[in-house]
Amino acid sequence: MRILAIGDIHGCSTALDTLLNYIDLRPQDQLITLGDYVDRGEDTKGVIDRLIKIHETGQLISLKGNHEAMMLEARRHGFETSYWIQSLGKKTLASYTSALHPQITDIPQSHWDFIENHCVDSWETEQYLFVHANLDPCLPLDQQSTYRLFWQKFENPSPHYSGKVMICGHTSQKDGLPLNVGYAICIDTWVYGETGWLTCLDVQSGQMWQANQKGATRTTNIAEFRLSPAELATLSQVQRTFPPKDRINKAG
């Protein structure tokens, strides 16, 4: 069984469909999506439709991201005046209707149910901790704050006391490459950006697949992007390319 993690999708259904085909998702695989399915891209509806179908097979663990948290907050406490609709939600709502003035009621109940009742705050296996944003290295998952799980950036993280590897998204990497310091890996690779990609990581083998909104694909191993903590601290001075060495699987 493969344990596959996918970073922030942000309404980019073309990249998601391309990536799912590329990784050849198998019935025995466990797929873990790290949140932020909505906003930024043009097809939030299409993304959630696809995730619901996978969830129905029993093989999807879907995390909630800060964008889903904002969307739920807008529904509960005032849609028209919410920060979400003023800054981010209009494109999400537009994916559900062709009406000139889309409403929050255009989102079907099945999508609200998926986001509110089936998306979890975090996930843990024997070797890995899956979160949307970050975590407190001194606390177990069930004691993490909302801020840490949904909002904190990936900046010089410390190893978790459990010895498990943290897999996260949230902090978008504008060069389209993941951040890997061994004990923590960020796979939000800016899929909605002009030079961005959507990343899937086999956390056990390290194989990594990427697809973009143009339908292009590429693959390598996450080990190719290993940085030391010192390199991470000065990342702006580190030139990174894909792949860092001439060891890329040209398939796809």
PDB file of C-alpha atoms in Angstrom:
ATOM      1  CA  MET A   1       0.000   0.000   0.000  1.00  0.00           C
ATOM      2  CA  ARG A   2       1.294   3.421  -0.956  1.00  0.00           C
ATOM      3  CA  ILE A   3       0.674   6.431   1.287  1.00  0.00           C
ATOM      4  CA  LEU A   4       0.343   9.384  -1.074  1.00  0.00           C
ATOM      5  CA  ALA A   5       0.116  13.017   0.006  1.00  0.00           C
ATOM      6  CA  ILE A   6      -1.080  15.813  -2.292  1.00  0.00           C
ATOM      7  CA  GLY A   7      -0.419  19.464  -1.542  1.00  0.00           C
ATOM      8  CA  ASP A   8      -2.712  22.490  -1.850  1.00  0.00           C
ATOM      9  CA  ILE A   9      -4.997  22.152  -4.908  1.00  0.00           C
ATOM     10  CA  HIS A  10      -6.714  25.572  -4.848  1.00  0.00           C
ATOM     11  CA  GLY A  11      -9.402  25.002  -7.451  1.00  0.00           C
ATOM     12  CA  CYS A  12      -6.985  23.696 -10.108  1.00  0.00           C
ATOM     13  CA  SER A  13      -8.935  20.705 -11.408  1.00  0.00           C
ATOM     14  CA  THR A  14      -6.875  20.250 -14.580  1.00  0.00           C
ATOM     15  CA  ALA A  15      -3.694  19.783 -12.554  1.00  0.00           C
ATOM     16  CA  LEU A  16      -5.518  17.476 -10.134  1.00  0.00           C
ATOM     17  CA  ASP A  17      -6.966  15.268 -12.878  1.00  0.00           C
ATOM     18  CA  THR A  18      -3.604  15.124 -14.649  1.00  0.00           C
ATOM     19  CA  LEU A  19      -1.820  14.219 -11.417  1.00  0.00           C
ATOM     20  CA  LEU A  20      -4.316  11.508 -10.437  1.00  0.00           C
ATOM     21  CA  ASN A  21      -3.875   9.869 -13.835  1.00  0.00           C
ATOM     22  CA  TYR A  22      -0.104  10.245 -13.649  1.00  0.00           C
ATOM     23  CA  ILE A  23       0.285   8.521 -10.278  1.00  0.00           C
ATOM     24  CA  ASP A  24      -2.001   5.676 -11.393  1.00  0.00           C
ATOM     25  CA  LEU A  25      -4.060   5.727  -8.193  1.00  0.00           C
ATOM     26  CA  ARG A  26      -4.703   2.137  -7.089  1.00  0.00           C
ATOM     27  CA  PRO A  27      -7.507   0.739  -4.885  1.00  0.00           C
ATOM     28  CA  GLN A  28      -5.059  -0.191  -2.121  1.00  0.00           C
ATOM     29  CA  ASP A  29      -3.450   3.263  -1.976  1.00  0.00           C
ATOM     30  CA  GLN A  30      -4.181   5.683   0.839  1.00  0.00           C
ATOM     31  CA  LEU A  31      -4.447   9.234  -0.451  1.00  0.00           C
ATOM     32  CA  ILE A  32      -4.034  12.159   1.949  1.00  0.00           C
ATOM     33  CA  THR A  33      -4.866  15.644   0.694  1.00  0.00           C
ATOM     34  CA  LEU A  34      -3.471  18.477   2.807  1.00  0.00           C
ATOM     35  CA  GLY A  35      -6.262  21.058   2.512  1.00  0.00           C
ATOM     36  CA  ASP A  36      -6.915  24.279   0.584  1.00  0.00           C
ATOM     37  CA  TYR A  37      -9.110  22.807  -2.121  1.00  0.00           C
ATOM     38  CA  VAL A  38     -10.968  26.092  -2.643  1.00  0.00           C
ATOM     39  CA  ASP A  39     -10.101  29.627  -3.868  1.00  0.00           C
ATOM     40  CA  ARG A  40      -7.352  30.929  -6.181  1.00  0.00           C
ATOM     41  CA  GLY A  41      -8.076  28.624  -9.153  1.00  0.00           C
ATOM     42  CA  GLU A  42     -11.104  28.594 -11.441  1.00  0.00           C
ATOM     43  CA  ASP A  43     -12.738  25.253 -10.593  1.00  0.00           C
ATOM     44  CA  THR A  44     -13.280  24.676  -6.888  1.00  0.00           C
ATOM     45  CA  LYS A  45     -16.494  22.812  -7.719  1.00  0.00           C
ATOM     46  CA  GLY A  46     -14.664  20.384  -9.988  1.00  0.00           C
ATOM     47  CA  VAL A  47     -11.958  19.759  -7.396  1.00  0.00           C
ATOM     48  CA  ILE A  48     -14.411  18.951  -4.609  1.00  0.00           C
ATOM     49  CA  ASP A  49     -16.523  16.790  -6.939  1.00  0.00           C
ATOM     50  CA  ARG A  50     -13.436  14.668  -7.640  1.00  0.00           C
ATOM     51  CA  LEU A  51     -12.411  14.453  -3.997  1.00  0.00           C
ATOM     52  CA  ILE A  52     -15.903  13.363  -2.949  1.00  0.00           C
ATOM     53  CA  LYS A  53     -15.775  10.513  -5.470  1.00  0.00           C
ATOM     54  CA  ILE A  54     -12.433   9.330  -4.108  1.00  0.00           C
ATOM     55  CA  HIS A  55     -13.684   9.718  -0.542  1.00  0.00           C
ATOM     56  CA  GLU A  56     -16.586   7.401  -1.358  1.00  0.00           C
ATOM     57  CA  THR A  57     -14.082   4.625  -2.137  1.00  0.00           C
ATOM     58  CA  GLY A  58     -12.748   4.834   1.429  1.00  0.00           C
ATOM     59  CA  GLN A  59      -9.169   5.593   0.434  1.00  0.00           C
ATOM     60  CA  LEU A  60      -9.111   9.386   0.931  1.00  0.00           C
ATOM     61  CA  ILE A  61      -8.093  11.218   4.089  1.00  0.00           C
ATOM     62  CA  SER A  62      -8.852  14.892   3.447  1.00  0.00           C
ATOM     63  CA  LEU A  63      -7.429  17.573   5.705  1.00  0.00           C
ATOM     64  CA  LYS A  64      -8.974  20.980   6.190  1.00  0.00           C
ATOM     65  CA  GLY A  65      -6.938  24.039   5.233  1.00  0.00           C
ATOM     66  CA  ASN A  66      -7.185  27.660   6.276  1.00  0.00           C
ATOM     67  CA  HIS A  67      -9.193  28.460   3.133  1.00  0.00           C
ATOM     68  CA  GLU A  68     -11.851  25.892   4.042  1.00  0.00           C
ATOM     69  CA  ALA A  69     -11.835  27.282   7.586  1.00  0.00           C
ATOM     70  CA  MET A  70     -12.499  30.799   6.232  1.00  0.00           C
ATOM     71  CA  MET A  71     -15.237  29.497   3.953  1.00  0.00           C
ATOM     72  CA  LEU A  72     -17.012  27.753   6.829  1.00  0.00           C
ATOM     73  CA  GLU A  73     -16.660  30.852   8.989  1.00  0.00           C
ATOM     74  CA  ALA A  74     -18.302  32.947   6.275  1.00  0.00           C
ATOM     75  CA  ARG A  75     -21.236  30.563   6.117  1.00  0.00           C
ATOM     76  CA  ARG A  76     -21.740  30.613   9.883  1.00  0.00           C
ATOM     77  CA  HIS A  77     -21.255  34.284  10.655  1.00  0.00           C
ATOM     78  CA  GLY A  78     -22.260  36.428   7.722  1.00  0.00           C
ATOM     79  CA  PHE A  79     -21.484  35.738   4.123  1.00  0.00           C
ATOM     80  CA  GLU A  80     -21.867  39.224   2.616  1.00  0.00           C
ATOM     81  CA  THR A  81     -19.529  40.979   5.058  1.00  0.00           C
ATOM     82  CA  SER A  82     -16.990  38.196   5.495  1.00  0.00           C
ATOM     83  CA  TYR A  83     -13.309  38.567   4.713  1.00  0.00           C
ATOM     84  CA  TRP A  84     -13.521  35.401   2.660  1.00  0.00           C
ATOM     85  CA  ILE A  85     -16.057  36.686   0.148  1.00  0.00           C
ATOM     86  CA  GLN A  86     -14.461  40.136  -0.056  1.00  0.00           C
ATOM     87  CA  SER A  87     -10.980  38.829  -0.805  1.00  0.00           C
ATOM     88  CA  LEU A  88     -11.079  35.228  -2.018  1.00  0.00           C
ATOM     89  CA  GLY A  89     -14.486  33.620  -2.252  1.00  0.00           C
ATOM     90  CA  LYS A  90     -15.894  35.252  -5.378  1.00  0.00           C
ATOM     91  CA  LYS A  91     -13.904  33.005  -7.709  1.00  0.00           C
ATOM     92  CA  THR A  92     -14.929  29.940  -5.699  1.00  0.00           C
ATOM     93  CA  LEU A  93     -18.614  30.855  -5.868  1.00  0.00           C
ATOM     94  CA  ALA A  94     -18.341  31.552  -9.598  1.00  0.00           C
ATOM     95  CA  SER A  95     -17.313  27.934 -10.176  1.00  0.00           C
ATOM     96  CA  TYR A  96     -20.764  26.809  -8.990  1.00  0.00           C
ATOM     97  CA  THR A  97     -22.972  28.980 -11.195  1.00  0.00           C
ATOM     98  CA  SER A  98     -23.050  31.155 -14.301  1.00  0.00           C
ATOM     99  CA  ALA A  99     -25.196  33.746 -12.515  1.00  0.00           C
ATOM    100  CA  LEU A 100     -23.907  37.305 -12.465  1.00  0.00           C
ATOM    101  CA  HIS A 101     -24.160  37.491  -8.675  1.00  0.00           C
ATOM    102  CA  PRO A 102     -23.393  34.037  -7.218  1.00  0.00           C
ATOM    103  CA  GLN A 103     -24.583  33.282  -3.708  1.00  0.00           C
ATOM    104  CA  ILE A 104     -23.330  31.007  -0.987  1.00  0.00           C
ATOM    105  CA  THR A 105     -26.536  28.983  -1.479  1.00  0.00           C
ATOM    106  CA  ASP A 106     -25.215  27.959  -4.912  1.00  0.00           C
ATOM    107  CA  ILE A 107     -22.809  25.586  -3.170  1.00  0.00           C
ATOM    108  CA  PRO A 108     -24.548  22.194  -2.805  1.00  0.00           C
ATOM    109  CA  GLN A 109     -25.056  20.645   0.605  1.00  0.00           C
ATOM    110  CA  SER A 110     -22.900  17.665  -0.386  1.00  0.00           C
ATOM    111  CA  HIS A 111     -19.911  19.986  -0.715  1.00  0.00           C
ATOM    112  CA  TRP A 112     -20.576  21.660   2.640  1.00  0.00           C
ATOM    113  CA  ASP A 113     -20.914  18.209   4.203  1.00  0.00           C
ATOM    114  CA  PHE A 114     -17.567  17.109   2.740  1.00  0.00           C
ATOM    115  CA  ILE A 115     -15.745  20.205   3.995  1.00  0.00           C
ATOM    116  CA  GLU A 116     -17.375  20.388   7.412  1.00  0.00           C
ATOM    117  CA  ASN A 117     -17.836  16.729   8.325  1.00  0.00           C
ATOM    118  CA  HIS A 118     -15.278  14.733   6.358  1.00  0.00           C
ATOM    119  CA  CYS A 119     -12.236  17.028   6.334  1.00  0.00           C
ATOM    120  CA  VAL A 120     -10.130  16.497   9.443  1.00  0.00           C
ATOM    121  CA  ASP A 121      -7.729  18.891  11.151  1.00  0.00           C
ATOM    122  CA  SER A 122      -4.738  16.510  11.010  1.00  0.00           C
ATOM    123  CA  TRP A 123      -3.761  12.892  10.451  1.00  0.00           C
ATOM    124  CA  GLU A 124      -1.136  10.619  11.974  1.00  0.00           C
ATOM    125  CA  THR A 125       0.433   7.280  11.039  1.00  0.00           C
ATOM    126  CA  GLU A 126       3.209   5.282  12.687  1.00  0.00           C
ATOM    127  CA  GLN A 127       5.891   7.344  10.964  1.00  0.00           C
ATOM    128  CA  TYR A 128       4.260  10.543   9.694  1.00  0.00           C
ATOM    129  CA  LEU A 129       2.289  13.575  10.855  1.00  0.00           C
ATOM    130  CA  PHE A 130       0.074  15.183   8.216  1.00  0.00           C
ATOM    131  CA  VAL A 131      -1.019  18.789   8.775  1.00  0.00           C
ATOM    132  CA  HIS A 132      -2.052  21.660   6.559  1.00  0.00           C
ATOM    133  CA  ALA A 133       0.356  24.322   7.813  1.00  0.00           C
ATOM    134  CA  ASN A 134       2.638  23.462  10.738  1.00  0.00           C
ATOM    135  CA  LEU A 135       2.693  22.190  14.309  1.00  0.00           C
ATOM    136  CA  ASP A 136       4.182  22.737  17.737  1.00  0.00           C
ATOM    137  CA  PRO A 137       7.089  20.262  17.962  1.00  0.00           C
ATOM    138  CA  CYS A 138       6.501  19.741  21.680  1.00  0.00           C
ATOM    139  CA  LEU A 139       2.802  18.801  21.549  1.00  0.00           C
ATOM    140  CA  PRO A 140       0.830  15.803  20.234  1.00  0.00           C
ATOM    141  CA  LEU A 141      -1.538  16.401  17.325  1.00  0.00           C
ATOM    142  CA  ASP A 142      -4.664  16.474  19.468  1.00  0.00           C
ATOM    143  CA  GLN A 143      -3.243  19.399  21.466  1.00  0.00           C
ATOM    144  CA  GLN A 144      -2.186  21.603  18.552  1.00  0.00           C
ATOM    145  CA  SER A 145      -3.635  25.094  18.243  1.00  0.00           C
ATOM    146  CA  THR A 146      -5.781  26.194  15.320  1.00  0.00           C
ATOM    147  CA  TYR A 147      -3.158  28.787  14.444  1.00  0.00           C
ATOM    148  CA  ARG A 148      -0.400  26.200  14.159  1.00  0.00           C
ATOM    149  CA  LEU A 149      -2.442  23.729  12.126  1.00  0.00           C
ATOM    150  CA  PHE A 150      -4.007  26.188   9.684  1.00  0.00           C
ATOM    151  CA  TRP A 151      -1.950  29.375   9.546  1.00  0.00           C
ATOM    152  CA  GLN A 152       1.679  29.132  10.676  1.00  0.00           C
ATOM    153  CA  LYS A 153       4.242  29.303   7.880  1.00  0.00           C
ATOM    154  CA  PHE A 154       6.956  26.716   7.251  1.00  0.00           C
ATOM    155  CA  GLU A 155       9.899  28.658   8.657  1.00  0.00           C
ATOM    156  CA  ASN A 156      12.779  26.804  10.296  1.00  0.00           C
ATOM    157  CA  PRO A 157      10.601  24.059  11.801  1.00  0.00           C
ATOM    158  CA  SER A 158      12.009  21.938  14.588  1.00  0.00           C
ATOM    159  CA  PRO A 159      11.765  18.130  14.663  1.00  0.00           C
ATOM    160  CA  HIS A 160       8.638  16.813  16.372  1.00  0.00           C
ATOM    161  CA  TYR A 161       9.280  15.162  19.740  1.00  0.00           C
ATOM    162  CA  SER A 162       7.723  11.916  18.443  1.00  0.00           C
ATOM    163  CA  GLY A 163      10.437  11.486  15.842  1.00  0.00           C
ATOM    164  CA  LYS A 164       7.791  11.364  13.114  1.00  0.00           C
ATOM    165  CA  VAL A 165       8.159  13.277   9.853  1.00  0.00           C
ATOM    166  CA  MET A 166       5.792  16.202   9.302  1.00  0.00           C
ATOM    167  CA  ILE A 167       4.189  16.461   5.843  1.00  0.00           C
ATOM    168  CA  CYS A 168       2.488  19.805   5.214  1.00  0.00           C
ATOM    169  CA  GLY A 169       1.353  22.359   2.656  1.00  0.00           C
ATOM    170  CA  HIS A 170       0.207  25.990   3.095  1.00  0.00           C
ATOM    171  CA  THR A 171       3.518  27.794   2.528  1.00  0.00           C
ATOM    172  CA  SER A 172       3.525  28.139  -1.257  1.00  0.00           C
ATOM    173  CA  GLN A 173       6.871  27.622  -2.970  1.00  0.00           C
ATOM    174  CA  LYS A 174       6.986  29.987  -5.922  1.00  0.00           C
ATOM    175  CA  ASP A 175       9.745  27.995  -7.655  1.00  0.00           C
ATOM    176  CA  GLY A 176       7.411  24.995  -7.857  1.00  0.00           C
ATOM    177  CA  LEU A 177       9.750  22.834  -5.761  1.00  0.00           C
ATOM    178  CA  PRO A 178       9.049  21.242  -2.366  1.00  0.00           C
ATOM    179  CA  LEU A 179      10.943  22.056   0.814  1.00  0.00           C
ATOM    180  CA  ASN A 180      12.565  19.058   2.485  1.00  0.00           C
ATOM    181  CA  VAL A 181      14.612  19.149   5.673  1.00  0.00           C
ATOM    182  CA  GLY A 182      14.196  15.446   6.376  1.00  0.00           C
ATOM    183  CA  TYR A 183      12.031  15.661   9.474  1.00  0.00           C
ATOM    184  CA  ALA A 184       9.636  18.132   7.797  1.00  0.00           C
ATOM    185  CA  ILE A 185       8.502  18.395   4.163  1.00  0.00           C
ATOM    186  CA  CYS A 186       6.326  21.093   2.587  1.00  0.00           C
ATOM    187  CA  ILE A 187       4.651  20.164  -0.703  1.00  0.00           C
ATOM    188  CA  ASP A 188       2.617  23.284  -1.483  1.00  0.00           C
ATOM    189  CA  THR A 189       4.231  24.099  -4.832  1.00  0.00           C
ATOM    190  CA  TRP A 190       1.994  27.000  -5.968  1.00  0.00           C
ATOM    191  CA  VAL A 191      -0.203  25.148  -8.442  1.00  0.00           C
ATOM    192  CA  TYR A 192      -2.311  28.226  -9.217  1.00  0.00           C
ATOM    193  CA  GLY A 193       0.758  30.324 -10.043  1.00  0.00           C
ATOM    194  CA  GLU A 194       2.153  30.839 -13.520  1.00  0.00           C
ATOM    195  CA  THR A 195       5.170  28.628 -12.826  1.00  0.00           C
ATOM    196  CA  GLY A 196       3.553  26.437 -10.172  1.00  0.00           C
ATOM    197  CA  TRP A 197       2.890  22.711  -9.928  1.00  0.00           C
ATOM    198  CA  LEU A 198       0.674  20.351  -7.939  1.00  0.00           C
ATOM    199  CA  THR A 199       2.751  17.814  -6.035  1.00  0.00           C
ATOM    200  CA  CYS A 200       2.056  14.254  -4.903  1.00  0.00           C
ATOM    201  CA  LEU A 201       4.544  12.510  -2.610  1.00  0.00           C
ATOM    202  CA  ASP A 202       4.817   8.807  -1.825  1.00  0.00           C
ATOM    203  CA  VAL A 203       5.958   9.361   1.733  1.00  0.00           C
ATOM    204  CA  GLN A 204       7.486   5.885   2.060  1.00  0.00           C
ATOM    205  CA  SER A 205       9.509   5.605  -1.153  1.00  0.00           C
ATOM    206  CA  GLY A 206      10.079   9.319  -1.636  1.00  0.00           C
ATOM    207  CA  GLN A 207       8.897   9.256  -5.240  1.00  0.00           C
ATOM    208  CA  MET A 208       7.372  12.582  -6.205  1.00  0.00           C
ATOM    209  CA  TRP A 209       5.078  13.411  -9.104  1.00  0.00           C
ATOM    210  CA  GLN A 210       4.017  16.864 -10.304  1.00  0.00           C
ATOM    211  CA  ALA A 211       1.423  18.170 -12.757  1.00  0.00           C
ATOM    212  CA  ASN A 212       0.395  21.684 -13.736  1.00  0.00           C
ATOM    213  CA  GLN A 213      -2.607  23.474 -15.179  1.00  0.00           C
ATOM    214  CA  LYS A 214      -1.200  23.095 -18.695  1.00  0.00           C
ATOM    215  CA  GLY A 215      -1.303  19.308 -18.373  1.00  0.00           C
ATOM    216  CA  ALA A 216       2.488  18.859 -18.137  1.00  0.00           C
ATOM    217  CA  THR A 217       3.998  16.273 -15.775  1.00  0.00           C
ATOM    218  CA  ARG A 218       7.362  15.492 -14.247  1.00  0.00           C
ATOM    219  CA  THR A 219       8.724  13.149 -11.580  1.00  0.00           C
ATOM    220  CA  THR A 220      11.777  12.641  -9.388  1.00  0.00           C
ATOM    221  CA  ASN A 221      12.519  11.733  -5.756  1.00  0.00           C
ATOM    222  CA  ILE A 222      12.025  14.038  -2.771  1.00  0.00           C
ATOM    223  CA  ALA A 223      15.594  13.212  -1.654  1.00  0.00           C
ATOM    224  CA  GLU A 224      16.828  15.402  -4.515  1.00  0.00           C
ATOM    225  CA  PHE A 225      15.506  18.448  -2.640  1.00  0.00           C
ATOM    226  CA  ARG A 226      16.971  17.741   0.793  1.00  0.00           C
ATOM    227  CA  LEU A 227      18.209  20.906   2.499  1.00  0.00           C
ATOM    228  CA  SER A 228      20.083  21.275   5.726  1.00  0.00           C
ATOM    229  CA  PRO A 229      18.488  23.500   8.399  1.00  0.00           C
ATOM    230  CA  ALA A 230      21.189  26.072   7.644  1.00  0.00           C
ATOM    231  CA  GLU A 231      20.294  26.073   3.937  1.00  0.00           C
ATOM    232  CA  LEU A 232      16.619  26.411   4.807  1.00  0.00           C
ATOM    233  CA  ALA A 233      17.388  29.465   6.946  1.00  0.00           C
ATOM    234  CA  THR A 234      19.031  31.131   3.937  1.00  0.00           C
ATOM    235  CA  LEU A 235      16.777  29.679   1.262  1.00  0.00           C
ATOM    236  CA  SER A 236      16.632  32.895  -0.768  1.00  0.00           C
ATOM    237  CA  GLN A 237      20.354  32.431  -1.429  1.00  0.00           C
ATOM    238  CA  VAL A 238      19.997  28.814  -2.554  1.00  0.00           C
ATOM    239  CA  GLN A 239      19.472  28.288  -6.294  1.00  0.00           C
ATOM    240  CA  ARG A 240      17.143  25.333  -6.880  1.00  0.00           C
ATOM    241  CA  THR A 241      16.156  23.692 -10.161  1.00  0.00           C
ATOM    242  CA  PHE A 242      14.191  20.637 -11.227  1.00  0.00           C
ATOM    243  CA  PRO A 243      15.822  18.199 -11.015  1.00  0.00           C
ATOM    244  CA  PRO A 244      18.869  19.300  -9.008  1.00  0.00           C
ATOM    245  CA  LYS A 245      20.807  16.440 -10.616  1.00  0.00           C
ATOM    246  CA  ASP A 246      20.388  14.601 -13.901  1.00  0.00           C
ATOM    247  CA  ARG A 247      18.326  11.802 -12.397  1.00  0.00           C
ATOM    248  CA  ILE A 248      14.780  12.374 -13.567  1.00  0.00           C
ATOM    249  CA  ASN A 249      12.277   9.813 -14.748  1.00  0.00           C
ATOM    250  CA  LYS A 250      11.131  11.174 -18.092  1.00  0.00           C
ATOM    251  CA  ALA A 251       7.871   9.184 -18.072  1.00  0.00           C
ATOM    252  CA  GLY A 252       4.764  11.277 -18.640  1.00  0.00           C
TER     253      GLY A 252
END
